[in-house]
């Protein structure tokens, strides 16, 4: 009886650990355009506004804030370990030194986006 209780506790701890390790980055209701105007200025703001327009046009999806990532579309993933979550199919983030573009390969509009860039081979993220 004690062994089965200990086994159950270990399984519960494993599940609890897995849940606590889930992604902190979740979609929010923050307006992406307003977020950019509040956080950026100058050339970086202009570049991000151009990217916002480009991503909206190419993906035909609304911009959704995922923490500091401006995402377009959404997909659900599940690893062999059992960990799973949701993530934007594509998007970008204005970082301190760069703008990072996130592209999940295998989705039709990320392929269209790749075609709109010159001399970029498919990878999961591009720093510009």
PDB file of N, CA and C in Angstrom, residues 24 29 56-57 61 65 105 117:
ATOM      1  N   UNK A  24       5.382  29.968 -20.876  1.00  0.00           N
ATOM      2  CA  UNK A  24       4.853  31.167 -20.247  1.00  0.00           C
ATOM      3  C   UNK A  24       4.296  32.104 -21.318  1.00  0.00           C
ATOM      4  N   UNK A  29      -4.583  39.896 -25.441  1.00  0.00           N
ATOM      5  CA  UNK A  29      -5.468  40.782 -26.184  1.00  0.00           C
ATOM      6  C   UNK A  29      -4.833  42.144 -26.461  1.00  0.00           C
ATOM      7  N   UNK A  56       0.720  40.664 -42.109  1.00  0.00           N
ATOM      8  CA  UNK A  56      -0.746  40.666 -42.211  1.00  0.00           C
ATOM      9  C   UNK A  56      -1.189  40.369 -43.637  1.00  0.00           C
ATOM     10  N   UNK A  57      -0.506  40.950 -44.609  1.00  0.00           N
ATOM     11  CA  UNK A  57      -0.853  40.746 -46.016  1.00  0.00           C
ATOM     12  C   UNK A  57      -0.563  39.317 -46.461  1.00  0.00           C
ATOM     13  N   UNK A  61      -3.829  36.714 -41.655  1.00  0.00           N
ATOM     14  CA  UNK A  61      -4.178  36.408 -40.269  1.00  0.00           C
ATOM     15  C   UNK A  61      -4.035  37.680 -39.437  1.00  0.00           C
ATOM     16  N   UNK A  65      -0.533  39.347 -29.995  1.00  0.00           N
ATOM     17  CA  UNK A  65       0.633  39.448 -29.127  1.00  0.00           C
ATOM     18  C   UNK A  65       0.777  38.165 -28.309  1.00  0.00           C
ATOM     19  N   UNK A 105       8.450  26.212 -40.439  1.00  0.00           N
ATOM     20  CA  UNK A 105       8.478  25.601 -41.770  1.00  0.00           C
ATOM     21  C   UNK A 105       7.336  24.606 -41.935  1.00  0.00           C
ATOM     22  N   UNK A 117      11.136  37.075 -49.447  1.00  0.00           N
ATOM     23  CA  UNK A 117      12.468  37.493 -49.010  1.00  0.00           C
ATOM     24  C   UNK A 117      13.497  37.079 -50.052  1.00  0.00           C
TER      25      UNK A 117
END
